[in-house]
Amino acid sequence: MKKSFLSKLINAPYILWSAIFIVVPLIIVAYFTFTNKNGSFSLENIYEIPDYTGIFLRSIIYALVATAITLVVSYPFAYFMSRTKVRTQSMMIMLVMLPMWMNLLIRTYSWTTILEKTGLINSFFGLFGLGPYNLIGTSGAVIVGMVYNYLPYMILPIYTSMSKIDKSYIEAAKDLGSSSFDSLKRVILPLTLPGIISGITMVFVPSVSTFYIADKLGSTKTLMIGDVIQKKFDIDVYSGIGASLSLVLMVIILICIVFMNRFSDSEDGGIIV
Amino acid sequence: MSNKKNILELKNITVSFDGEKILDDISLSISDKEFVTLLGPSGCGKTTTLRIIAGFLEPDSGDVFFDGEIINSLPANKRNVNTIFQRYALFPHLNVYDNIAFGLKVKKVPKDEIKKRVKEMLKLVNLEGFEKRSIAKLSGGQQQRVAIARAVINKPKILLLDEPLAALDLKLRKDMQTELKNIQKQLGITFIFVTHDQEEALSMSDKVVVMNEGKIQHIGTPQDIYNEPVNAFVADFIGESNIIDGVMLDDFKVKIEGVTLQCLDKGFKTNEAVDVVIRPEDVDIVHPEKGLITGEVTSVTFLGVHFEIIVDVNGFKWMIQTTDESKVGDKVGLLIEPDAIHIMKKSKYSGLYGDYSSFSDEMDEISNPDVEIVSEED
Ligand SMILES: Nc1ncnc2c1ncn2[C@@H]1O[C@H](COP(=O)(O)OP(=O)(O)OP(=O)(O)O)[C@@H](O)[C@H]1O
Ligand SMILES: [Mg+2]
């Protein structure tokens, strides 16, 4: 189909917008990656990247664990939510979305008051003469923080694809001899796959690149790549190594999205990036 | 307690939703290898009855017997019954082969046997070579066949079919009617078929169950319900009929429009008020002097095989189908043989049906702003 002049005109602001806010920043990142302090071409920022392999790996592992936990928690949750009455469902969606309207920093900060030595959990254990336990500053705390923050991004797409399933498919499965487990495995799971994939992407991508959570809830041993990049730019806004690490992170995320997209049929459950 | 020969029995089944009785005291016996049709207008409870039999719904009261045993709360997946759903409900994520193989895979049947039986099924429904086709790429008729194959591959004792032909166009529908009959004979299983098309019900069934407002109105062979409907609702729903107020003077003697006619019915009280059914094709138009009843022709419609004539007799309009031509305004006599008359007891439907002075009920509904027309398709 040949695009008319009018449709080009309508698309123009969008293309301009994309150019200014997506392409230009990318070019700037690339510029700082491949130049040194004097502004001349240099690969010194690239040579430094291997020093951060450990942190990259840690970030990926934390993000994978957090994504896996959110998936395991969200799937049954979405499943039972989709089977309640319609009014209960909209009520529950509201509750799931409520924390999303609060700032991530505040949400994360509130976890410190729960996990710290004098926090909620340790006070509770204290009643029985136990603890205090070292909860804050651990990798567990970082992962809990990510799970908590990104849970809605897993629940909502799964719930959406779950509630789209026509009830008659589940009845047909029953009719053909399936137990509840069989229908879950053979019908519900495959039909909610697009939701699962978009949930995984929507949790993994922000998790792997997150900052502040590991900073607040973890220790220096649990720092993630996002925190490192943030600190680099904190010190120097024109940080070359900060730019090169960002570039690597973007490549990792891009690979992840392309990989996940291969699993989902393009028709529905499109991934929101 | 229950008759062993019947494969399925419903005894006094009652179901209510939100305090409204949807099925009211349904009792029905179905014998092995029978083709039974549930016939009734939209919303009369046909699908609900099937859901009780399939096991998706438990009756509030009453019992369901399968092979003589109560199965009220046996879940659907443990019943030897399969369903063809109103909109087929084929699994969109599976291709034709995997849809048909679904039931056998759940039962962990060995792969070779599944392959063999799916092949047989594809042959049975004339879909050889469609194994790999995705469901979305099938026509309505093909989806229909896949739904049949997916159900009968499990060798159910009873197959439930919920308006399986409703979505097909007329010609395909006729072909599928014949094909379904053949499949039923070939497999030798019981079919419980739901439709609201009376012609379909009459032509396919061994036994027709006419339902209305959650109640069974009449159970009988197609001939029974056509020739001897029990009440005005059944008479009107199954084909066209003139339903006239009459008085039973004595056995074999009924008075309508002030004229005493011979009939074949007996066993009514003397002077009992009755509904008299006379089918349009059973009335002869004759010269006014030769007729028992006289009237004036008010409309003539040519329908190819015959004319459909409306005759006004003292304000009550009769429909008559005849091959003799008449003109609007003609005075005509009506001749009715004793075997053309069927007498019914008065019921709550008396006076509601069988008069052709207005448009059909559907026409009335369309032009009535208070009635919401609910469309079949979503
Ligand atoms: N789960 C339900 N909750 C409330 N009402 C219901 C439910 N299922 C069916 N009904 C009502 O019960 C009545 C009978 O429904 P049913 O589906 O059995 O009709 P039907 O004879 O199959 O009609 P159709 O020809 O339109 O398919 C309808 O009035 C319907 O609105
Ligand atoms: Mg129905």
XYZ file of C-alpha atoms and ligand atoms in Angstrom:
683
model
C 0.000 0.000 0.000
C 1.337 3.357 -0.970
C 1.259 5.958 1.762
C -0.576 9.108 0.808
C 0.854 12.542 1.370
C -1.775 13.155 4.040
C -0.797 10.125 6.077
C 2.841 11.201 5.836
C 1.821 14.588 7.137
C -0.055 13.045 10.032
C 2.910 10.840 10.883
C 5.376 13.709 10.724
C 5.071 14.938 14.338
C 5.434 11.392 15.596
C 8.562 10.829 13.528
C 9.993 14.138 14.710
C 9.172 13.245 18.301
C 10.837 9.840 17.949
C 13.881 11.454 16.386
C 14.327 13.994 19.145
C 13.616 11.811 22.134
C 14.806 8.377 21.019
C 17.401 8.644 18.278
C 19.250 11.748 19.428
C 19.862 10.462 22.987
C 21.125 7.189 21.516
C 23.553 9.072 19.333
C 24.734 11.064 22.336
C 25.302 7.857 24.322
C 27.224 6.372 21.427
C 29.250 9.580 21.080
C 30.395 9.534 24.695
C 31.120 5.812 24.485
C 33.525 6.170 21.612
C 35.266 9.413 22.608
C 37.650 10.330 25.389
C 37.746 13.432 27.584
C 39.177 15.500 24.741
C 36.388 14.538 22.403
C 38.530 12.474 20.046
C 37.792 8.929 18.982
C 38.887 6.332 21.514
C 38.067 2.787 22.589
C 39.241 3.243 26.174
C 35.652 3.104 27.498
C 35.111 -0.171 25.657
C 38.280 -1.686 27.134
C 36.990 -0.946 30.630
C 33.736 -2.887 30.168
C 35.164 -6.353 31.076
C 35.871 -5.028 34.600
C 32.121 -4.866 35.112
C 31.318 -8.416 33.892
C 30.615 -9.556 37.464
C 28.121 -6.768 38.050
C 26.417 -7.413 34.730
C 26.100 -11.100 35.579
C 24.773 -10.300 39.035
C 22.194 -7.920 37.571
C 21.036 -10.509 35.073
C 20.807 -13.223 37.722
C 18.916 -10.995 40.171
C 16.548 -9.927 37.398
C 15.999 -13.534 36.317
C 15.281 -14.663 39.876
C 12.959 -11.718 40.483
C 11.152 -12.401 37.179
C 10.780 -16.085 37.993
C 9.356 -15.313 41.434
C 6.903 -12.716 40.077
C 5.755 -15.227 37.454
C 5.211 -17.985 40.012
C 3.297 -15.609 42.278
C 1.332 -13.839 39.538
C 0.087 -16.773 37.488
C -2.018 -18.448 40.170
C -3.072 -15.032 41.397
C -4.293 -13.999 37.936
C -5.920 -17.422 37.483
C -8.000 -17.175 40.636
C -8.701 -13.509 40.085
C -10.137 -14.261 36.629
C -12.518 -16.790 38.158
C -14.072 -14.459 40.704
C -17.147 -12.334 40.097
C -16.710 -9.425 37.699
C -17.088 -6.857 40.473
C -14.509 -8.566 42.641
C -12.184 -8.618 39.632
C -12.273 -4.878 39.019
C -11.811 -4.315 42.749
C -8.728 -6.544 42.738
C -7.268 -4.889 39.654
C -7.599 -1.571 41.453
C -5.713 -2.954 44.439
C -2.990 -4.407 42.210
C -2.555 -1.088 40.427
C -2.727 1.109 43.507
C 0.988 0.891 44.404
C 1.882 1.664 40.779
C 0.557 5.159 41.236
C 3.129 5.803 43.908
C 6.698 6.687 43.143
C 9.141 3.784 42.963
C 11.526 5.495 45.353
C 8.844 5.848 48.031
C 7.662 2.291 47.570
C 11.195 1.004 47.911
C 11.954 3.223 50.846
C 8.980 1.813 52.721
C 10.579 -1.615 52.474
C 13.544 -0.419 54.502
C 11.212 0.282 57.415
C 9.887 -3.241 57.083
C 13.231 -4.993 56.761
C 15.634 -2.975 58.933
C 16.967 -4.153 62.319
C 14.310 -2.158 64.164
C 11.740 -2.724 61.402
C 8.393 -4.417 61.303
C 9.568 -7.978 60.774
C 12.302 -7.915 63.360
C 9.968 -6.284 65.909
C 7.533 -9.126 65.303
C 10.219 -11.765 65.857
C 11.378 -9.777 68.855
C 8.063 -10.502 70.548
C 9.118 -14.157 70.689
C 12.644 -13.301 71.755
C 14.045 -14.074 68.298
C 16.361 -12.039 66.125
C 17.029 -9.402 65.168
C 17.884 -10.904 61.804
C 20.020 -9.297 59.194
C 17.391 -8.776 56.502
C 18.403 -5.525 54.947
C 21.566 -5.340 52.887
C 21.134 -8.880 51.535
C 20.529 -10.051 47.978
C 17.216 -11.420 49.245
C 16.106 -7.921 50.175
C 17.029 -6.608 46.733
C 15.044 -9.335 45.034
C 12.062 -8.805 47.328
C 12.189 -5.134 46.422
C 12.154 -5.891 42.709
C 9.402 -8.500 43.013
C 7.261 -6.081 44.968
C 7.822 -3.194 42.584
C 7.272 -5.070 39.351
C 4.562 -7.551 40.393
C 1.708 -5.561 38.801
C 3.516 -5.622 35.438
C 3.344 -9.413 35.546
C -0.153 -9.795 36.965
C -1.910 -7.429 34.582
C -0.878 -8.884 31.194
C -1.436 -12.443 32.438
C -4.793 -11.521 33.883
C -5.765 -9.803 30.636
C -4.998 -12.838 28.510
C -6.638 -15.088 31.110
C -9.886 -13.152 31.129
C -9.988 -13.152 27.334
C -10.238 -16.952 27.244
C -13.735 -17.989 26.233
C -15.257 -20.131 28.999
C -16.451 -22.609 26.410
C -12.833 -23.663 25.703
C -12.448 -24.746 29.300
C -15.780 -26.525 29.186
C -14.784 -28.213 25.946
C -11.586 -29.437 27.600
C -13.604 -30.789 30.540
C -16.053 -32.372 28.139
C -13.181 -34.182 26.435
C -12.069 -35.701 29.716
C -9.613 -33.153 31.132
C -9.185 -32.757 34.853
C -8.699 -29.173 36.059
C -4.959 -29.716 35.856
C -5.192 -31.052 32.288
C -7.197 -28.057 31.134
C -4.703 -25.741 32.804
C -1.810 -27.460 31.069
C -3.366 -28.057 27.665
C -5.656 -25.063 27.205
C -5.235 -22.230 29.691
C -1.442 -22.176 29.739
C -0.993 -22.119 25.942
C -3.727 -19.526 25.532
C -2.161 -17.236 28.152
C 1.346 -17.586 26.707
C 1.247 -14.131 25.081
C 0.409 -12.642 28.482
C 3.199 -14.582 30.173
C 5.721 -13.435 27.604
C 4.726 -9.837 27.804
C 4.764 -10.084 31.618
C 8.248 -11.591 31.622
C 9.530 -8.847 29.354
C 7.857 -6.112 31.323
C 9.394 -7.367 34.567
C 12.800 -8.512 33.356
C 13.672 -5.377 31.409
C 13.138 -2.851 34.203
C 14.592 -5.292 36.756
C 17.862 -5.789 34.941
C 18.344 -2.069 34.527
C 16.923 -0.947 37.854
C 18.737 1.378 40.207
C 17.936 2.648 43.699
C 16.373 -0.689 44.831
C 19.737 -2.418 45.230
C 21.199 0.785 46.571
C 18.558 1.166 49.295
C 17.810 -2.442 50.207
C 21.165 -4.032 49.413
C 24.804 -3.505 50.225
C 27.914 -2.751 48.175
C 28.056 -6.494 47.441
C 24.631 -6.455 45.819
C 24.971 -3.406 43.615
C 23.410 -3.741 40.197
C 24.545 -2.290 36.906
C 21.891 0.427 37.023
C 23.292 1.681 40.315
C 26.824 1.649 38.921
C 25.788 3.676 35.874
C 23.857 6.106 38.029
C 26.879 6.614 40.275
C 29.174 7.167 37.300
C 26.942 9.924 36.006
C 26.528 11.314 39.503
C 30.230 11.919 39.643
C 30.624 13.053 36.035
C 27.726 13.938 33.756
C 29.981 13.317 30.740
C 31.162 9.930 31.997
C 32.471 7.880 29.086
C 32.379 4.602 30.996
C 28.827 5.393 32.146
C 27.861 5.765 28.502
C 29.553 2.562 27.397
C 27.935 0.546 30.207
C 24.556 2.007 29.233
C 25.172 0.941 25.665
C 25.946 -2.631 26.719
C 22.847 -2.699 28.914
C 20.722 -1.523 26.021
C 22.132 -4.241 23.810
C 21.337 -6.851 26.467
C 17.767 -5.567 26.739
C 17.387 -5.482 22.974
C 18.545 -9.088 22.665
C 16.126 -10.072 25.416
C 13.169 -8.376 23.702
C 13.959 -9.859 20.327
C 14.294 -13.267 21.967
C 10.951 -12.967 23.800
C 9.186 -11.654 20.720
C 10.065 -14.822 18.881
C 7.885 -16.766 21.324
C 4.759 -14.734 20.927
C 2.630 -14.604 17.821
C 2.609 -11.026 16.764
C -1.226 -10.826 16.721
C -2.101 -10.184 20.332
C -0.333 -9.686 23.618
C 2.054 -7.368 21.861
C 4.877 -6.326 24.098
C 4.704 -2.898 25.553
C 8.163 -1.444 25.808
C -36.133 -47.391 40.303
C -35.107 -46.600 36.791
C -35.691 -48.449 33.557
C -32.499 -50.271 32.548
C -33.132 -50.023 28.831
C -32.951 -46.252 28.928
C -29.447 -44.957 28.512
C -30.429 -41.622 29.977
C -33.237 -40.474 32.197
C -34.046 -37.077 33.618
C -36.446 -37.180 36.545
C -38.201 -34.023 37.746
C -35.223 -31.781 37.020
C -35.561 -28.226 38.257
C -33.003 -25.449 37.794
C -33.274 -21.814 38.851
C -30.985 -18.870 38.171
C -31.388 -15.780 40.326
C -34.703 -17.051 41.653
C -36.085 -17.597 38.171
C -37.090 -21.128 37.202
C -35.222 -21.960 33.998
C -36.064 -25.665 33.973
C -39.318 -26.651 35.604
C -39.864 -30.318 36.425
C -38.223 -31.790 33.339
C -38.665 -35.558 32.979
C -37.372 -37.365 29.934
C -36.289 -40.884 29.023
C -33.934 -41.566 26.167
C -33.152 -45.039 24.916
C -29.936 -46.287 23.380
C -29.145 -45.285 19.775
C -32.070 -42.907 19.661
C -32.003 -39.555 17.807
C -33.767 -37.171 20.154
C -34.328 -33.505 19.405
C -34.989 -30.779 21.932
C -37.050 -28.184 20.107
C -38.201 -24.842 21.390
C -37.914 -21.100 21.037
C -34.847 -19.166 22.165
C -34.406 -19.077 25.916
C -36.683 -22.029 26.669
C -33.920 -23.964 28.418
C -32.540 -26.288 25.727
C -28.881 -25.482 26.362
C -29.463 -25.664 30.102
C -30.916 -29.157 29.688
C -27.832 -30.223 27.705
C -25.561 -28.746 30.374
C -27.300 -30.876 32.987
C -26.706 -33.975 30.872
C -23.087 -33.030 30.067
C -22.317 -32.362 33.727
C -21.590 -28.631 33.611
C -24.562 -27.898 35.821
C -26.109 -29.709 38.769
C -29.897 -29.670 39.049
C -31.410 -27.887 42.060
C -33.682 -30.874 42.438
C -34.392 -34.046 40.510
C -32.086 -36.808 39.290
C -30.066 -37.645 36.214
C -29.698 -41.363 35.465
C -27.094 -42.747 33.105
C -27.434 -46.463 32.402
C -29.659 -46.698 35.475
C -27.263 -44.963 37.845
C -27.655 -41.532 39.400
C -24.915 -39.209 38.102
C -26.147 -35.844 39.424
C -22.776 -34.724 40.705
C -20.441 -36.724 38.461
C -18.159 -34.110 36.849
C -18.237 -33.624 33.081
C -14.803 -35.146 32.516
C -15.921 -38.456 34.028
C -19.075 -38.810 31.913
C -19.325 -40.930 28.821
C -20.949 -38.035 27.021
C -19.461 -35.545 24.562
C -20.739 -32.209 23.385
C -20.704 -30.205 20.202
C -20.959 -26.671 21.481
C -23.227 -23.972 20.118
C -20.213 -22.155 18.656
C -18.003 -25.269 18.376
C -15.370 -24.041 20.903
C -12.497 -25.498 18.892
C -9.149 -24.787 20.529
C -7.603 -21.869 18.649
C -4.029 -22.776 19.601
C -4.228 -26.271 18.144
C -4.458 -27.417 14.546
C -7.106 -29.772 13.192
C -5.172 -32.913 14.144
C -4.471 -31.795 17.700
C -8.033 -30.651 18.225
C -9.382 -34.029 17.207
C -6.707 -35.896 19.173
C -7.323 -33.843 22.335
C -9.579 -36.305 24.157
C -7.317 -39.284 23.433
C -4.194 -37.412 24.508
C -5.825 -36.540 27.809
C -6.607 -40.225 28.266
C -2.962 -41.079 27.465
C -3.844 -43.336 24.556
C -0.678 -44.577 22.765
C 0.509 -42.315 19.925
C 0.070 -44.896 17.146
C -3.508 -45.532 18.110
C -4.263 -41.799 18.284
C -2.857 -41.412 14.785
C -4.972 -44.256 13.485
C -8.171 -43.071 15.094
C -7.745 -39.431 14.052
C -7.301 -40.689 10.514
C -10.531 -42.657 10.735
C -12.330 -39.616 12.088
C -11.038 -37.331 9.342
C -12.357 -39.850 6.869
C -15.712 -40.035 8.643
C -16.203 -36.279 8.413
C -14.641 -35.918 4.955
C -11.663 -33.803 6.000
C -8.742 -35.964 4.913
C -5.618 -33.900 4.322
C -6.617 -31.116 6.720
C -4.493 -32.378 9.652
C -2.069 -29.461 9.747
C -4.604 -26.729 8.986
C -5.099 -24.114 11.691
C -8.606 -23.663 13.032
C -8.785 -20.015 12.047
C -8.334 -20.989 8.396
C -11.385 -23.269 8.274
C -14.824 -22.387 6.945
C -17.861 -22.699 9.200
C -18.788 -26.041 7.668
C -15.268 -27.396 8.119
C -15.115 -26.229 11.732
C -18.393 -28.000 12.269
C -16.880 -31.251 10.989
C -13.808 -30.889 13.180
C -16.091 -30.370 16.174
C -17.942 -33.577 15.313
C -14.723 -35.525 14.888
C -13.259 -34.141 18.114
C -16.333 -35.304 20.021
C -17.046 -38.718 18.526
C -13.417 -39.907 18.537
C -13.934 -40.479 22.269
C -16.644 -43.054 21.503
C -19.235 -41.462 23.758
C -22.478 -43.286 24.551
C -24.324 -40.023 23.993
C -23.457 -37.097 21.760
C -24.970 -33.752 22.651
C -25.335 -31.285 19.786
C -26.274 -27.705 20.623
C -27.709 -26.081 17.484
C -24.777 -27.391 15.460
C -26.207 -26.259 12.137
C -27.474 -22.832 13.143
C -24.460 -20.983 11.740
C -24.478 -22.685 8.336
C -26.234 -21.462 5.218
C -29.319 -23.254 4.022
C -27.777 -25.572 1.441
C -24.883 -26.675 3.621
C -27.339 -27.129 6.411
C -29.433 -29.586 4.419
C -26.312 -31.565 3.486
C -25.110 -31.631 7.067
C -28.510 -32.856 8.266
C -28.173 -35.915 6.073
C -24.542 -36.347 7.022
C -25.259 -36.162 10.749
C -27.984 -38.776 10.368
C -25.521 -41.035 8.545
C -22.834 -40.537 11.166
C -25.313 -41.405 13.891
C -26.335 -44.631 12.124
C -22.729 -45.544 11.384
C -21.568 -45.040 14.977
C -24.707 -46.421 16.586
C -24.786 -43.908 19.430
C -27.473 -41.756 20.972
C -27.760 -38.200 19.664
C -29.440 -35.459 21.664
C -29.837 -32.627 19.231
C -30.939 -29.092 20.010
C -32.591 -26.830 17.480
C -35.216 -24.169 17.228
C -35.923 -25.076 13.622
C -39.032 -27.249 13.565
C -38.444 -28.564 10.057
C -34.993 -29.783 11.072
C -36.477 -31.442 14.145
C -39.187 -33.222 12.185
C -36.918 -34.490 9.435
C -34.076 -35.819 11.593
C -35.497 -37.180 14.813
C -36.822 -40.434 16.177
C -38.270 -38.468 19.053
C -38.976 -34.765 19.437
C -39.192 -32.988 22.785
C -40.989 -29.663 22.442
C -40.061 -27.204 25.185
C -41.310 -23.789 26.163
C -40.665 -21.601 29.204
C -38.584 -24.291 30.899
C -41.270 -26.938 30.635
C -41.635 -29.916 28.342
C -44.800 -29.373 26.335
C -44.892 -32.536 24.269
C -42.755 -35.625 23.707
C -43.455 -37.783 20.690
C -42.446 -38.958 17.251
C -42.380 -36.258 14.568
C -45.736 -37.566 13.250
C -47.264 -37.489 16.736
C -46.357 -33.942 17.460
C -47.393 -32.762 14.018
C -50.684 -34.638 13.800
C -51.666 -34.697 17.440
C -50.128 -31.694 19.219
C -51.144 -31.545 22.881
C -51.776 -27.835 23.065
C -51.984 -24.620 21.080
C -48.291 -23.817 21.631
C -47.109 -27.088 20.103
C -49.621 -26.913 17.263
C -48.471 -23.439 16.352
C -44.745 -24.033 16.846
C -44.748 -27.148 14.669
C -45.890 -25.933 11.286
C -48.830 -23.706 10.461
C -52.194 -24.302 12.061
C -55.616 -22.792 12.473
C -56.651 -23.108 16.102
C -60.340 -22.475 16.595
C -62.453 -22.415 19.752
C -64.833 -25.345 19.740
C -67.220 -27.318 21.915
C -67.174 -31.113 22.137
C -70.832 -32.070 21.845
C -70.258 -35.767 22.173
C -67.635 -38.332 21.159
C -66.728 -37.717 17.488
C -68.801 -34.525 17.327
C -67.380 -31.034 17.617
C -69.045 -27.680 17.054
C -67.104 -24.764 15.602
C -68.410 -21.532 14.095
C -71.925 -22.768 14.840
C -71.477 -25.848 12.690
C -71.256 -29.408 13.940
C -68.434 -31.417 12.378
C -67.572 -35.080 12.463
C -64.182 -35.858 13.980
C -62.166 -38.849 15.187
C -61.578 -37.661 18.742
C -63.363 -38.876 21.849
C -63.090 -39.031 25.594
C -63.993 -35.432 26.342
C -66.756 -34.301 28.688
C -70.062 -33.416 27.079
C -70.004 -29.772 26.033
C -66.338 -29.351 27.049
C -64.702 -26.266 25.554
C -61.732 -27.330 23.414
C -59.122 -26.042 20.963
C -59.617 -27.415 17.460
C -56.551 -27.667 15.221
C -56.964 -27.761 11.480
C -53.817 -27.685 9.350
C -53.915 -25.278 6.360
C -53.289 -28.075 3.861
C -56.261 -30.107 5.153
C -58.969 -27.631 4.170
C -60.670 -27.842 0.763
C -62.004 -24.721 -0.870
C -65.385 -25.349 -2.479
C -68.399 -23.454 -3.780
C -70.037 -21.561 -0.865
C -73.172 -23.676 -1.069
C -71.239 -26.929 -0.781
C -69.073 -25.836 2.153
C -69.855 -26.439 5.792
C -68.418 -23.106 6.751
C -68.341 -20.030 4.532
C -66.059 -17.054 4.470
C -64.495 -14.354 2.345
C -61.016 -14.474 0.845
C -58.956 -11.544 2.140
C -55.523 -12.353 0.777
C -53.903 -14.667 -1.748
C -50.195 -15.395 -1.924
C -48.651 -17.577 -4.603
C -45.874 -19.741 -3.150
C -44.925 -21.883 -6.151
C -46.247 -25.247 -5.030
C -49.508 -23.830 -3.731
C -51.447 -20.701 -2.887
C -51.666 -19.464 0.651
C -55.107 -18.000 1.151
C -56.474 -16.172 4.139
C -60.213 -16.630 4.578
C -62.225 -14.512 6.982
C -64.894 -16.576 8.756
C -66.958 -14.386 11.098
C -63.880 -12.312 11.922
C -61.518 -15.263 12.539
C -58.941 -15.624 9.797
C -58.058 -19.096 8.548
C -54.964 -19.933 6.617
C -55.535 -22.395 3.827
C -53.013 -23.906 1.461
C -54.530 -25.005 -1.808
C -53.680 -25.463 -5.463
C -57.010 -23.971 -6.541
C -56.879 -20.328 -7.432
C -59.221 -17.798 -5.838
C -59.439 -14.040 -5.843
C -59.565 -11.576 -2.986
C -63.234 -10.858 -2.201
C -64.474 -14.283 -3.358
C -67.033 -15.958 -1.154
C -65.873 -19.533 -0.562
C -66.977 -22.622 1.317
C -64.594 -24.668 3.482
C -64.761 -28.431 3.498
C -63.093 -30.285 6.355
C -62.818 -34.062 6.525
C -63.102 -35.754 9.951
C -59.459 -36.875 9.873
C -58.302 -33.308 9.291
C -59.576 -32.287 12.701
C -57.529 -32.614 15.882
C -59.050 -31.751 19.239
C -56.916 -30.451 22.129
C -57.791 -29.731 25.731
C -57.768 -26.048 26.676
C -54.413 -24.893 28.044
C -52.819 -21.656 29.122
C -51.799 -21.171 25.499
C -55.415 -21.244 24.239
C -56.324 -18.150 22.308
C -52.695 -17.049 21.944
C -51.929 -18.866 18.727
C -53.509 -20.049 15.515
C -55.282 -16.942 14.276
C -53.954 -15.340 11.105
C -55.614 -11.974 11.544
C -52.326 -10.286 12.367
C -48.718 -10.679 11.331
C -46.706 -13.516 12.774
C -45.503 -13.258 16.366
C -42.012 -12.328 15.252
C -43.420 -9.492 13.170
C -45.327 -8.270 16.210
C -42.157 -8.373 18.250
C -40.133 -6.457 15.701
C -42.712 -3.699 15.609
C -43.188 -3.626 19.377
C -40.824 -1.126 21.013
C -41.188 -2.849 24.407
C -39.682 -6.101 23.200
C -35.929 -6.263 23.009
C -34.784 -8.407 20.130
C -31.841 -10.511 21.236
C -29.766 -11.580 18.299
C -28.513 -15.154 18.092
C -24.992 -14.386 17.018
C -22.819 -12.300 19.254
N -25.645 -19.008 34.006
C -26.828 -18.393 33.890
N -27.202 -17.431 34.765
C -28.396 -16.805 34.648
N -29.316 -17.089 33.705
C -29.012 -18.036 32.816
C -27.758 -18.743 32.852
N -27.737 -19.631 31.832
C -28.910 -19.484 31.196
N -29.685 -18.544 31.766
C -31.036 -18.152 31.343
O -31.800 -19.317 31.219
C -32.694 -19.234 30.131
C -32.541 -20.455 29.254
O -31.277 -20.440 28.676
P -30.789 -21.544 27.647
O -29.411 -21.169 27.267
O -30.987 -22.888 28.242
O -31.799 -21.302 26.454
P -31.835 -22.016 25.029
O -33.128 -22.723 24.950
O -30.610 -22.800 24.799
O -31.895 -20.754 24.073
P -31.151 -20.473 22.672
O -31.995 -21.098 21.618
O -31.183 -18.985 22.600
O -29.771 -21.033 22.752
C -32.385 -17.933 29.426
O -33.394 -17.012 29.789
C -31.053 -17.507 29.979
O -30.978 -16.110 30.067
Mg -28.907 -22.536 23.576
